[in-house]
Coordinates of C-alpha atoms and ligand atoms in Angstrom, one line a residue:
X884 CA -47.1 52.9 -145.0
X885 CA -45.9 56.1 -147.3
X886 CA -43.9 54.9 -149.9
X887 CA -43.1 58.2 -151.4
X888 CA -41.8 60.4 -148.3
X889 CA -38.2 59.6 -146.6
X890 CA -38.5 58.8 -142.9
X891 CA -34.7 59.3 -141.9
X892 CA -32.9 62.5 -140.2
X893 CA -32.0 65.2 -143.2
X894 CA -28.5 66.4 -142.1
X895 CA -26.0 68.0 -144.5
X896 CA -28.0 67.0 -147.3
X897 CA -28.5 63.2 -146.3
X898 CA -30.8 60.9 -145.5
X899 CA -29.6 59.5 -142.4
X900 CA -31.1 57.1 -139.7
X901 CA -31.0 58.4 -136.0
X902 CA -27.8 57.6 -134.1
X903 CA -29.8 56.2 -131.6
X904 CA -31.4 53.1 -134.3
X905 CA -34.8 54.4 -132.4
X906 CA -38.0 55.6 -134.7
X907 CA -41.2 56.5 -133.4
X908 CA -44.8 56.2 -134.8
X909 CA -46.8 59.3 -136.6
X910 CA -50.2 58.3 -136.5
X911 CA -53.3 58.6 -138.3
X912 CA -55.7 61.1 -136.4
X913 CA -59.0 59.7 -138.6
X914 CA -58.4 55.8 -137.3
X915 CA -55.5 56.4 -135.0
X916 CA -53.4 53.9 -136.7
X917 CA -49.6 53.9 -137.5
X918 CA -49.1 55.6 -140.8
X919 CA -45.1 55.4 -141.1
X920 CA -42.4 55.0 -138.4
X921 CA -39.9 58.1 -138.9
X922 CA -36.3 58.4 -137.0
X923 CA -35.8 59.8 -133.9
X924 CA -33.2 62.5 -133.3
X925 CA -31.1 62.4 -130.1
X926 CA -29.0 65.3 -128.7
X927 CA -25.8 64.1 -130.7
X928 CA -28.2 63.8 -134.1
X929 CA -28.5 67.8 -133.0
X930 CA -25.0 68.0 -132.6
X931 CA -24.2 66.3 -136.0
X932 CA -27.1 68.9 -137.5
X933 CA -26.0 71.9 -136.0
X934 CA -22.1 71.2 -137.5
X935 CA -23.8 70.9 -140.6
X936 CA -25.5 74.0 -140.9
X937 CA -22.5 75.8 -139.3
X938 CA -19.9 74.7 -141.9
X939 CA -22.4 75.4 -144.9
X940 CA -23.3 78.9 -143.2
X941 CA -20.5 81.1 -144.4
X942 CA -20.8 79.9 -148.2
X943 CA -25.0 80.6 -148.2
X944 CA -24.6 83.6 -146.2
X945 CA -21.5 84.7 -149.9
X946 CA -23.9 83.0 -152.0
X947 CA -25.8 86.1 -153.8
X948 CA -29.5 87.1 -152.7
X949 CA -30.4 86.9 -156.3
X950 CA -29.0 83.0 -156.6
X951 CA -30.6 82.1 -152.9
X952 CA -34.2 84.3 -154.1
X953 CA -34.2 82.1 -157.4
X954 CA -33.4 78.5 -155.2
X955 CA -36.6 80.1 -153.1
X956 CA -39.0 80.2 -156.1
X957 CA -37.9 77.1 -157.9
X958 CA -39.3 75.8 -154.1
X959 CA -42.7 77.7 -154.6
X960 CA -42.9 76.3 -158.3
X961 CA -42.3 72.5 -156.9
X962 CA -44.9 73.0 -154.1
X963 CA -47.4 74.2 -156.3
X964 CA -46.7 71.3 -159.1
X965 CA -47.0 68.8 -156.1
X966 CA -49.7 70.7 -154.3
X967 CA -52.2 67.5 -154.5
X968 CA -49.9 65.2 -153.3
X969 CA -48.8 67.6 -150.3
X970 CA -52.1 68.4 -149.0
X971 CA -52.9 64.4 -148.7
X972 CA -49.7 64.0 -146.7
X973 CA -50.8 67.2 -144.4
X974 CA -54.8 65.7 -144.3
X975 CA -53.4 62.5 -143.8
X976 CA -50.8 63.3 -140.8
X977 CA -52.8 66.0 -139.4
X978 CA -55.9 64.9 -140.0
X979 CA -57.4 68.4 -141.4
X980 CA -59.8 68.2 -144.6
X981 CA -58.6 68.2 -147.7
X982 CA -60.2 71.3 -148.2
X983 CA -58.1 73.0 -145.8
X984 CA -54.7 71.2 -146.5
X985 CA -55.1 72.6 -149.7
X986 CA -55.5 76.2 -149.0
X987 CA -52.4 75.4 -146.5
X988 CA -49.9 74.1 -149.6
X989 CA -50.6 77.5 -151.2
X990 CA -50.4 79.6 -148.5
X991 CA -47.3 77.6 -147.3
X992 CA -45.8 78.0 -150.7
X993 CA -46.5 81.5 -150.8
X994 CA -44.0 81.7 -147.8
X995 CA -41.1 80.5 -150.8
X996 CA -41.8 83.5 -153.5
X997 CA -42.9 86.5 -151.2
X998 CA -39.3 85.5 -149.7
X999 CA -37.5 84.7 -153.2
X1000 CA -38.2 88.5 -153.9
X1001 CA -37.7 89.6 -150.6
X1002 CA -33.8 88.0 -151.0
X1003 CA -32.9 90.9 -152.7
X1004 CA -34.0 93.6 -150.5
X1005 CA -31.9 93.1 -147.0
X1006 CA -31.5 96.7 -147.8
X1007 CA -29.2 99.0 -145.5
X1008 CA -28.5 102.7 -144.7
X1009 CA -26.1 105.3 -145.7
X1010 CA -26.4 108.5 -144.1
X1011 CA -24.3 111.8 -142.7
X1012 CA -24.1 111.8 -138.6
X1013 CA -25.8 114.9 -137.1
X1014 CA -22.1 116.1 -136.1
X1015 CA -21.1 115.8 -139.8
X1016 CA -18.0 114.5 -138.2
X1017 CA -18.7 110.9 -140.2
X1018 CA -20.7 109.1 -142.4
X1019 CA -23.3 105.9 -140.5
X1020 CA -23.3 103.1 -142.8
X1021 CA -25.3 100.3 -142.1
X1022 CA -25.5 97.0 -143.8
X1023 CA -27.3 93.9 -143.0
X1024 CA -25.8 90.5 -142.5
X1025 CA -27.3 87.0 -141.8
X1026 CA -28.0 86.2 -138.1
X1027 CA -25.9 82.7 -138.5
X1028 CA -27.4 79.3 -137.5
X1029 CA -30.8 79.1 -136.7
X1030 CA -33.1 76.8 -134.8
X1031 CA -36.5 76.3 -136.1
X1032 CA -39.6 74.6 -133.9
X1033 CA -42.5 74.0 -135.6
X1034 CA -46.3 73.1 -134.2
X1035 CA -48.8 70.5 -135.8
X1036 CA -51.6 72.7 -136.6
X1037 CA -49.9 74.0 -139.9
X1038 CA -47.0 71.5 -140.6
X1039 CA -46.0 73.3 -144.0
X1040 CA -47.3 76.7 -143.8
X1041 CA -44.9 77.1 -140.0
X1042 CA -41.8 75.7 -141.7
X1043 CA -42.0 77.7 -144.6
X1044 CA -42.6 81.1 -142.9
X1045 CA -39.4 80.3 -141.2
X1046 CA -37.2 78.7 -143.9
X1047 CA -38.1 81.1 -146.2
X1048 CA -36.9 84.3 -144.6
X1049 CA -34.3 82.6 -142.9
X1050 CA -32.5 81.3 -146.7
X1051 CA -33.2 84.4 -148.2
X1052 CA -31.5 86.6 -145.3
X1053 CA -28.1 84.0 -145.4
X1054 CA -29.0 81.8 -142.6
X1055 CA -28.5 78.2 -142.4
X1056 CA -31.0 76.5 -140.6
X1057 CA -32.3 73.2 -138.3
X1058 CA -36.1 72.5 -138.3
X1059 CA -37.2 70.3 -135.7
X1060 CA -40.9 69.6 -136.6
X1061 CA -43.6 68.7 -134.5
X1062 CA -43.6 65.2 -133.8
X1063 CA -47.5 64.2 -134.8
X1064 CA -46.4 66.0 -137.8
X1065 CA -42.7 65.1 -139.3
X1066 CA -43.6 63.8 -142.3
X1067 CA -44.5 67.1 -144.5
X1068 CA -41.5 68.7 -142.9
X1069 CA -39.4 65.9 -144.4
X1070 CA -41.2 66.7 -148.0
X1071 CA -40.3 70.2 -147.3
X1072 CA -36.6 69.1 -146.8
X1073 CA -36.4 67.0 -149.9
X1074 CA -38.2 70.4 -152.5
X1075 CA -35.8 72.3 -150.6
X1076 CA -32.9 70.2 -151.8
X1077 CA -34.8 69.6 -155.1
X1078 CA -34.9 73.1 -156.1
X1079 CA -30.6 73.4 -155.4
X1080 CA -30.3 74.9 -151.8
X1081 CA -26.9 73.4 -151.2
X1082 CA -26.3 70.4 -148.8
X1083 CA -26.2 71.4 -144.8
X1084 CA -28.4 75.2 -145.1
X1085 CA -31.8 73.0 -144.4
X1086 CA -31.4 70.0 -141.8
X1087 CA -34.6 68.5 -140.4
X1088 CA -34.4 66.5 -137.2
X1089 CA -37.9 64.9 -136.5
X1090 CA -37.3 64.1 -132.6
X1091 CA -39.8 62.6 -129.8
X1092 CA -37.2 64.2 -127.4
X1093 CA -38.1 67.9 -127.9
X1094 CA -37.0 69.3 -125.2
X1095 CA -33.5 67.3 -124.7
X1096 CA -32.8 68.3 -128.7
X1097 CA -33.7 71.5 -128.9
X1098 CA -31.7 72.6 -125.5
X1099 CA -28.7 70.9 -126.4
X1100 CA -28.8 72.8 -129.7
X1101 CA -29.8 76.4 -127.9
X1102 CA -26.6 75.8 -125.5
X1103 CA -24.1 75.5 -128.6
X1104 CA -22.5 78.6 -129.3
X1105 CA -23.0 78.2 -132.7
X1106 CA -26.4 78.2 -132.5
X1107 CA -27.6 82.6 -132.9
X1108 CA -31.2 82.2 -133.4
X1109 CA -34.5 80.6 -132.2
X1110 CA -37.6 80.6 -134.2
X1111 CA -40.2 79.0 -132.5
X1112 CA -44.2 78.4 -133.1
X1113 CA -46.0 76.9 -130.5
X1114 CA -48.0 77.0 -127.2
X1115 CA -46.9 80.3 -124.7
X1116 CA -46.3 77.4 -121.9
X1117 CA -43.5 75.6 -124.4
X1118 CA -42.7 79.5 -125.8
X1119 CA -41.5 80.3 -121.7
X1120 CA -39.2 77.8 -121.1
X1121 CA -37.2 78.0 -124.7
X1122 CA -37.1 81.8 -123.7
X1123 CA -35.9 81.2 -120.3
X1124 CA -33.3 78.2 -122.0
X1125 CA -32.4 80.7 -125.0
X1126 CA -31.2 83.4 -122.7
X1127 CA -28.1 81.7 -121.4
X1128 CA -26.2 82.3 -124.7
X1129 CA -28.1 85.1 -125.1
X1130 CA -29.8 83.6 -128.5
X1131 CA -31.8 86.2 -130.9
X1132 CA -35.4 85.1 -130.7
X1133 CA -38.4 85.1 -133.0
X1134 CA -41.5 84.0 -130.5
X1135 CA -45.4 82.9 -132.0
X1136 CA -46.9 81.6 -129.2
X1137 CA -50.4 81.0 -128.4
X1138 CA -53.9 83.0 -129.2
X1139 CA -57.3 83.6 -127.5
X1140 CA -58.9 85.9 -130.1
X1141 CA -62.1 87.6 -129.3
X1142 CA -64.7 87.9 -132.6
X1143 CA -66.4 91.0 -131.7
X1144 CA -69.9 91.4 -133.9
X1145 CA -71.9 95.3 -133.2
X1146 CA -75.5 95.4 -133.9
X1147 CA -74.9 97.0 -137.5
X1148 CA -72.7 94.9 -138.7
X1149 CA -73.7 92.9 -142.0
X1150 CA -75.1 90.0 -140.3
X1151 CA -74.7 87.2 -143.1
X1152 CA -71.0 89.2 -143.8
X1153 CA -70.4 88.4 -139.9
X1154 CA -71.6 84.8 -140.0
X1155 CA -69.3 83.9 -143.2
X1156 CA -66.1 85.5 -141.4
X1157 CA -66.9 83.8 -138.2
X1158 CA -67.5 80.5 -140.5
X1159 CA -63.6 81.2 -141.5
X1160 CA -62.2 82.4 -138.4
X1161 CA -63.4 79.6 -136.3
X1162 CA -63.6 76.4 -138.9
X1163 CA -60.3 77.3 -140.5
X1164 CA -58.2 74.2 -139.9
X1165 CA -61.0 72.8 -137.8
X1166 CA -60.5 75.4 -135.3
X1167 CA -57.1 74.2 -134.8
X1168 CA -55.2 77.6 -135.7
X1169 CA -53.5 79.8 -133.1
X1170 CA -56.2 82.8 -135.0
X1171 CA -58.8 80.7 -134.2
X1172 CA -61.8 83.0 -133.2
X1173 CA -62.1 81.6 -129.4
X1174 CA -64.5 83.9 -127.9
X1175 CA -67.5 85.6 -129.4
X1176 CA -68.8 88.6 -128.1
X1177 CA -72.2 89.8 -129.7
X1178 CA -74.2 93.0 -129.0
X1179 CA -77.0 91.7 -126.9
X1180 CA -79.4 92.6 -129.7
X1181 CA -78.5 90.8 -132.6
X1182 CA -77.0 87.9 -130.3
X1183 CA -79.8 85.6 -130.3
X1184 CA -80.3 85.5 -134.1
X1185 CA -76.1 85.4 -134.2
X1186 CA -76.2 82.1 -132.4
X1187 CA -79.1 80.6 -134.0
X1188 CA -77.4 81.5 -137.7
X1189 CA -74.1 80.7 -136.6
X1190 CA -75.7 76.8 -134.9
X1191 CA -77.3 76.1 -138.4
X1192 CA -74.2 76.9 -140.0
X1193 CA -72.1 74.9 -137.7
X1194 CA -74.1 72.0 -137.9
X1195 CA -74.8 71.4 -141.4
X1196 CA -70.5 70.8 -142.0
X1197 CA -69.4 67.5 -142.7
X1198 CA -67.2 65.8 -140.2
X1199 CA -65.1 62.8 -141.7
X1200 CA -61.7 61.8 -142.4
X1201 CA -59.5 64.4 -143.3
X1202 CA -58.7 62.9 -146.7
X1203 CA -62.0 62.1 -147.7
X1204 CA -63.1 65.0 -150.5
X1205 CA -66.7 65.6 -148.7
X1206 CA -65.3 66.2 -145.5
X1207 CA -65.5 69.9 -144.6
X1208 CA -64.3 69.0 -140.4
X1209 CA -61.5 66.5 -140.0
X1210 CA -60.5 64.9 -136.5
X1211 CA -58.5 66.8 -134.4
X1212 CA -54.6 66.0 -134.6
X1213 CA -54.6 63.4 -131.3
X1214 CA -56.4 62.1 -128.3
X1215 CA -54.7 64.6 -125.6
X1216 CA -56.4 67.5 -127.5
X1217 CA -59.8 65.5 -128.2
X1218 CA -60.3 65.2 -124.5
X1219 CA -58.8 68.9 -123.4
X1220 CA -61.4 70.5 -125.6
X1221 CA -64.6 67.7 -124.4
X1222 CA -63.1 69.0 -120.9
X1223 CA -63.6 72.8 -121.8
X1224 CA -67.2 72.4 -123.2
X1225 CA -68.2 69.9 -120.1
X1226 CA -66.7 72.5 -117.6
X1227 CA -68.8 75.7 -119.8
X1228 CA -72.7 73.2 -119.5
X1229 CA -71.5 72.3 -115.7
X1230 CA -71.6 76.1 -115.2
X1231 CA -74.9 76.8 -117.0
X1232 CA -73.9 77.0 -120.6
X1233 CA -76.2 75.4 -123.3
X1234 CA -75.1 73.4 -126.4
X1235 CA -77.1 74.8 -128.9
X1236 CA -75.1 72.7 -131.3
X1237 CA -72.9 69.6 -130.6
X1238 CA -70.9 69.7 -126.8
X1239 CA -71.0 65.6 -126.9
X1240 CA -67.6 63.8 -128.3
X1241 CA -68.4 60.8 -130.2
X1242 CA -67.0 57.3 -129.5
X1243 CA -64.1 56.2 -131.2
X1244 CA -62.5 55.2 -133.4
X1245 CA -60.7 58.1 -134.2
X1246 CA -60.1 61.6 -132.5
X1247 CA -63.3 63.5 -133.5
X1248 CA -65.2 66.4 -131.8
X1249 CA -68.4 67.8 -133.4
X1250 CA -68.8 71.8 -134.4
X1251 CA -70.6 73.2 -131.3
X1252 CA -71.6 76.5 -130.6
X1253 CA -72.3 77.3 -127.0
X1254 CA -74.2 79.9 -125.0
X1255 CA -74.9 81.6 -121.6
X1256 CA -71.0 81.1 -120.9
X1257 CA -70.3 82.1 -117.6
X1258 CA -67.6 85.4 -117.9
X1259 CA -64.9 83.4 -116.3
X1260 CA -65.4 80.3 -117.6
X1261 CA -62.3 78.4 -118.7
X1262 CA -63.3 77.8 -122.1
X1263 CA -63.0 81.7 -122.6
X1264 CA -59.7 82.1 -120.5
X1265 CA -57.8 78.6 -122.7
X1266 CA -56.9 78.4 -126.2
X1267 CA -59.9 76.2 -127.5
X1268 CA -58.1 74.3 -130.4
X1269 CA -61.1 72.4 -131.9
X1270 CA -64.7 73.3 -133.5
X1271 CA -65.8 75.4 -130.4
X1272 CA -67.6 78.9 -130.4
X1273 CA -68.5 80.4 -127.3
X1274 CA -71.2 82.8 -127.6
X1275 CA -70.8 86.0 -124.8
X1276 CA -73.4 89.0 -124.9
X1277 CA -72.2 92.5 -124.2
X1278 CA -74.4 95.8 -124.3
X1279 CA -71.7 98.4 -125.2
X1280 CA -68.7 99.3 -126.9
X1281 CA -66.4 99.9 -123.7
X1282 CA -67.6 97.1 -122.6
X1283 CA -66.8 94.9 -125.7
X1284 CA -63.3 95.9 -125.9
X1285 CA -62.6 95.4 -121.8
X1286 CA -63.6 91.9 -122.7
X1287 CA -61.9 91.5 -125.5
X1288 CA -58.9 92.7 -123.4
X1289 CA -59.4 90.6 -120.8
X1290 CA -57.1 88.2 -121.7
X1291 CA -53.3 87.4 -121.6
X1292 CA -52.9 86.8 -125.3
X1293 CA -53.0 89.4 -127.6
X1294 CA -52.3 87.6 -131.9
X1295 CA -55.3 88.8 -133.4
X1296 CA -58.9 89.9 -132.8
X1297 CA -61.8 90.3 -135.4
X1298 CA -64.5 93.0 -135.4
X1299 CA -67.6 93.1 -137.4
X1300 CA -68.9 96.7 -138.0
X1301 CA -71.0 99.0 -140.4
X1302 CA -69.7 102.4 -138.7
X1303 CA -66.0 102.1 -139.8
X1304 CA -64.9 105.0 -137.7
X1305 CA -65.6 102.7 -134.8
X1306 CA -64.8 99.5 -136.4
X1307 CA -60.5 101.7 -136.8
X1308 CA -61.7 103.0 -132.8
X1309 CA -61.9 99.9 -131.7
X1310 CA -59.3 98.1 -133.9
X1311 CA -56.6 100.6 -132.4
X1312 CA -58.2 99.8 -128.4
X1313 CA -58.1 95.9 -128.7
X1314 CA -54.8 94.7 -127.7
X1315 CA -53.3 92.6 -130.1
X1316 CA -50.9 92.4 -133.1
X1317 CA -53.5 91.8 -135.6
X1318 CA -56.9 92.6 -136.3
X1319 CA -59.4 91.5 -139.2
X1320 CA -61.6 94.3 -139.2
X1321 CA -64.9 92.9 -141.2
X1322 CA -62.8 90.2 -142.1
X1323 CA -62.3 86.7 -140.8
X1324 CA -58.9 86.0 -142.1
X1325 CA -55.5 87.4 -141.7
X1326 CA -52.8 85.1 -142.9
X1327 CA -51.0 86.6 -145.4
X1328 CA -47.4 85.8 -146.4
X1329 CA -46.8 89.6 -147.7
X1330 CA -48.3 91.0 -144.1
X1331 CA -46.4 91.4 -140.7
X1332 CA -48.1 87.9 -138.9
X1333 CA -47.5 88.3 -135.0
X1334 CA -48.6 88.9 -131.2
X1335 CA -48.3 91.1 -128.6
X1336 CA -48.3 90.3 -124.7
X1337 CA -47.9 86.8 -124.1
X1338 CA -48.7 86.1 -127.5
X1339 CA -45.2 86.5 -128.7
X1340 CA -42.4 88.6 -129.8
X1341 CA -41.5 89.3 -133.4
X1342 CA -43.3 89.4 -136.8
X1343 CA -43.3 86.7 -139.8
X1344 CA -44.2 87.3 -143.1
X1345 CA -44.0 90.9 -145.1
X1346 CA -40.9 93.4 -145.1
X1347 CA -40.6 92.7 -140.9
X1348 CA -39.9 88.5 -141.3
X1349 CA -37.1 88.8 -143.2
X1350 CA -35.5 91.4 -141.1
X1351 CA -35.8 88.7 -137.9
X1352 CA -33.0 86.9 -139.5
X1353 CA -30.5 89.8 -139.9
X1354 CA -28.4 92.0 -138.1
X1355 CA -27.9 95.5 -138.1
X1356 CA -24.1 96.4 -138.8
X1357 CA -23.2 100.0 -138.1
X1358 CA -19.6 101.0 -139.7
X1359 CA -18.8 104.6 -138.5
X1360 CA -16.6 105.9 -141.5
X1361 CA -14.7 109.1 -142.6
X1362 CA -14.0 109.7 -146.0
Ligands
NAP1159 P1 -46.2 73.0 -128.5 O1 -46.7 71.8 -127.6 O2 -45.8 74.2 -127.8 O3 -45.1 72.4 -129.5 C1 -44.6 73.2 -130.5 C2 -43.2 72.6 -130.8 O4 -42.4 72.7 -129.7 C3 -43.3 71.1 -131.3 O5 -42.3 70.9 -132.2 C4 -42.9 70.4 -130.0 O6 -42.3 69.2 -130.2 C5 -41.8 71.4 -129.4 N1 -41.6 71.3 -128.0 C6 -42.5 70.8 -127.0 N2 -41.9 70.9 -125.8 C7 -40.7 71.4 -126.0 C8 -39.6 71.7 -125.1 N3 -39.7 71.5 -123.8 N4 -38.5 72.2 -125.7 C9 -38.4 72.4 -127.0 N5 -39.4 72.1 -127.9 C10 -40.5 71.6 -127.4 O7 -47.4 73.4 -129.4 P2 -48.3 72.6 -130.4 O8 -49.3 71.9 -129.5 O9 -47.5 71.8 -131.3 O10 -49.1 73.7 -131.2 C11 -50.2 74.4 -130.8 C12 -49.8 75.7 -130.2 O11 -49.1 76.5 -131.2 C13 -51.0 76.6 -129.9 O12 -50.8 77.2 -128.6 C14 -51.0 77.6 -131.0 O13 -51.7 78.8 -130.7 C15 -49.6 77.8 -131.3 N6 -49.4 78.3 -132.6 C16 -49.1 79.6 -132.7 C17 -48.9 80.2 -134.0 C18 -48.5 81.7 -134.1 O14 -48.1 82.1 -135.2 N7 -48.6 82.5 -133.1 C19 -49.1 79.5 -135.1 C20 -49.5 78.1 -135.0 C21 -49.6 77.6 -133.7 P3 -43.2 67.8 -129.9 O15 -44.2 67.8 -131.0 O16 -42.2 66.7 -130.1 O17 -43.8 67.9 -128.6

């Protein structure tokens, strides 16, 4: 058991057990034992958060974006003090390396300064009307209470790219975390206090009964905005739910990137960013690279590269130091990505690394890289979510991006090119919100993170997240 984290409900600045009396078990994806028992929130628990952050939401949204920026970075400057401690709790929870929990504390934090100096800019707009009859001022005010929902995959880094803006835009907010994953969001609440955000403007209510929670909370009138990460099937129904008080929402919902590699692209360059794209997080990242499409040329020596790399990682427990692969986060994802690779070799694929899931204990599944997989095969259609690269050949640059296109998801694609005029050609032809274009990694707390089609709608992180938790007022005015 965690001695250090608090397990209860954080409303209005307490610790509080659920009204309920019921807990529930966060587990240990390395051995799949129980790691602490943490309270569960029931609909009224929702109720009792969402009065909470209503009655502290006037004073926060008076409280001056210089005061709110400087409770912000005091948060960045606690996470980074504690950033050892943090990343165990995330490896331990979550079951990622070490390795990775790491880089996920500091990009997490980074969520807390970009938005401690983006507190003072909700800027607005003064200008003359084209009749010259009247000035148009607009000025920016806090969207109200807002309901955060947060995946596993990235139990700090999600929370903070939502608390973050939200705080330094006015809004008070309720966080329900993932439940395989409630414990880091709990450490979040108590920095959050730590560093003086005033009681009720960060509740967390860890909850087993998602959906019960978080609808009771959409259908409160109080209640003016949804932020939610997660999977497009979960991302459908809150939409459908949030429309019947007609809710502002902020939507990052599932990926199916395509990591496009051209014959002259820097080979070993293309093998390091594939390295990144996939085997960030253990392939557990909504930019996951998902589907590889190499010119038929280089393809062969792309998959044998990219198989030697794969193979030569270290899979262990999360929070061992050597381990460079961790489990994945439970069984139900274990088995959906063994069913993927089974249903790719059934239809002619070959393993050329990995493609067999260990026995237990533990919810493991080794880096595999696959090829020969058939066009309309699932593995290329699903989100992946584990250690997975399916290796696609394709003999032209149309043909590359219909591929690449072929897809309802549209969060980020990579491309791998030496000819940059095609490498901007075909970053402006793929469809999604983000592209790494000779890069493997996007994530950047200063840059507009977000999808298009059924990827999502809205932007986190940069100039963009912070205005998703204001509103535009227009005041027509003669003077
Ligand atoms: P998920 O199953 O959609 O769950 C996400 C959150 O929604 C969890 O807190 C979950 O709570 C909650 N939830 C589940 N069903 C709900 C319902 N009916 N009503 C309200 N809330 C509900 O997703 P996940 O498996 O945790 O995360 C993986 C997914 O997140 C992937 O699809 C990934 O691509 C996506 N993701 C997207 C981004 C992005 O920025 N676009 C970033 C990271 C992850 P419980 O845990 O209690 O079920």
């Amino acid at each position: 058991m965690l001695g250090f984290v608090e397990t209860e409900l954080f409303i209005g600045g307490k610790w509080v057990p659920a009204s309920s009396g019921n807990r529930f078990d966060v587990l240990d994806p390395a051995t799949g034992d129980v790691i602490a028992t943490v309270a569960d929130g029931s609909e009224s628990d929702a109720i009792s958060a969402v009065d909470a952050a209503s009655a502290a939401a006037a004073g926060w949204a008076a409280t001056p974006p210089r005061v709110r920026g400087e409770a912000l970075r005091r948060a960045w400057e606690l996470m980074t003090e504690r950033a050892d401690a943090l990343a165990k709790l995330i490896s331990l929870e979550n079951g990622k390396a070490l390795t990775d929990a790491k880089g996920e504390v500091t990009y997490a934090a980074e969520f807390f300064r970009w938005f401690a100096e983006e507190a003072v800019r909700g800027d607005g707009l003064v200008t003359t009307a084209p009749s010259g009859a009247n000035r148009i001022v607009v000025v920016r005010q806090p969207v109200g209470v807002c309901v955060l929902v947060t995946p596993w995959n990235f139990p700090a880094a999600m929370a903070t790219r939502k608390i973050g803006p939200a705080l330094a835009a006015g809004c008070t907010v309720i966080l329900k975390p993932a439940s395989d994953t409630p414990l880091t969001a709990l450490a979040m609440a108590a920095i959050l206090a730590e560093a003086g955000v005033p009681d009720g403007v960060v509740n967390v209510l860890p909850s087993r009964s998602s959906g019960k929670v978080v609808g009771k909370m959409l259908h409160d009138p109080r209640v003016r905005k949804l932020s939610f990460t997660g999977s497009t099937e979960v991302g459908r129904i809150l939409l459908a739910q949030a429309a019947d008080q007609v809710v502002n929402t902020s939507m990052e919902l599932g990926g199916n990137a395509p990591f496009v590699v051209f014959a002259d692209a820097d080979l070993d360059a293309a093998l390091d960013g594939a390295m990144i794209a996939k085997m960030r997080n253990g392939g557990e990242a909504c930019t996951a690279a998902n589907r590889f499409y190499v010119e038929e040329s280089i393809a062969g020596e792309f998959s044998r590269l990219l198989a030697s790399r794969m193979s030569a990682l270290v899979v262990g427990p999360g929070t061992d130091e050597k381990t460079q692969v961790g489990p994945l986060v439970n069984e139900d994802t274990v088995a959906k990505v063994d069913g993927l690779v089974r249903g790719a070799l059934e239809s002619g694929a070959s393993a050329v690394t990995g493609g067999t899931r260990p026995d237990g204990p533990g919810f493991y599944y080794p880096p595999t890289v696959l090829t020969g997989v058939a066009a309309d095969a699932p593995i290329l259609r699903e989100e992946i979510f584990g250690p997975v690269a399916p290796i696609v050949t394709f003999g032209s640059e149309q043909e590359a991006v219909r591929l690449a296109n072929d897809t309802e998801f549209g969060l980020v694609a990579y491309v791998y090119t030496g000819d940059l005029a095609r490498g901007l050609r075909v970053s402006e032809a793929i469809e999604a919100g983000m592209v790494g274009l000779n890069r493997g990694l996007v994530s950047d707390p200063a840059a507009p993170f977000g999808g298009v089609k059924q990827s999502g709608i809205g932007r986190e992180g940069g100039h963009e997240g912070l205005l998703e938790y204001l509103e535009s007022k227009y005041i027509a005015v003669n003077w």
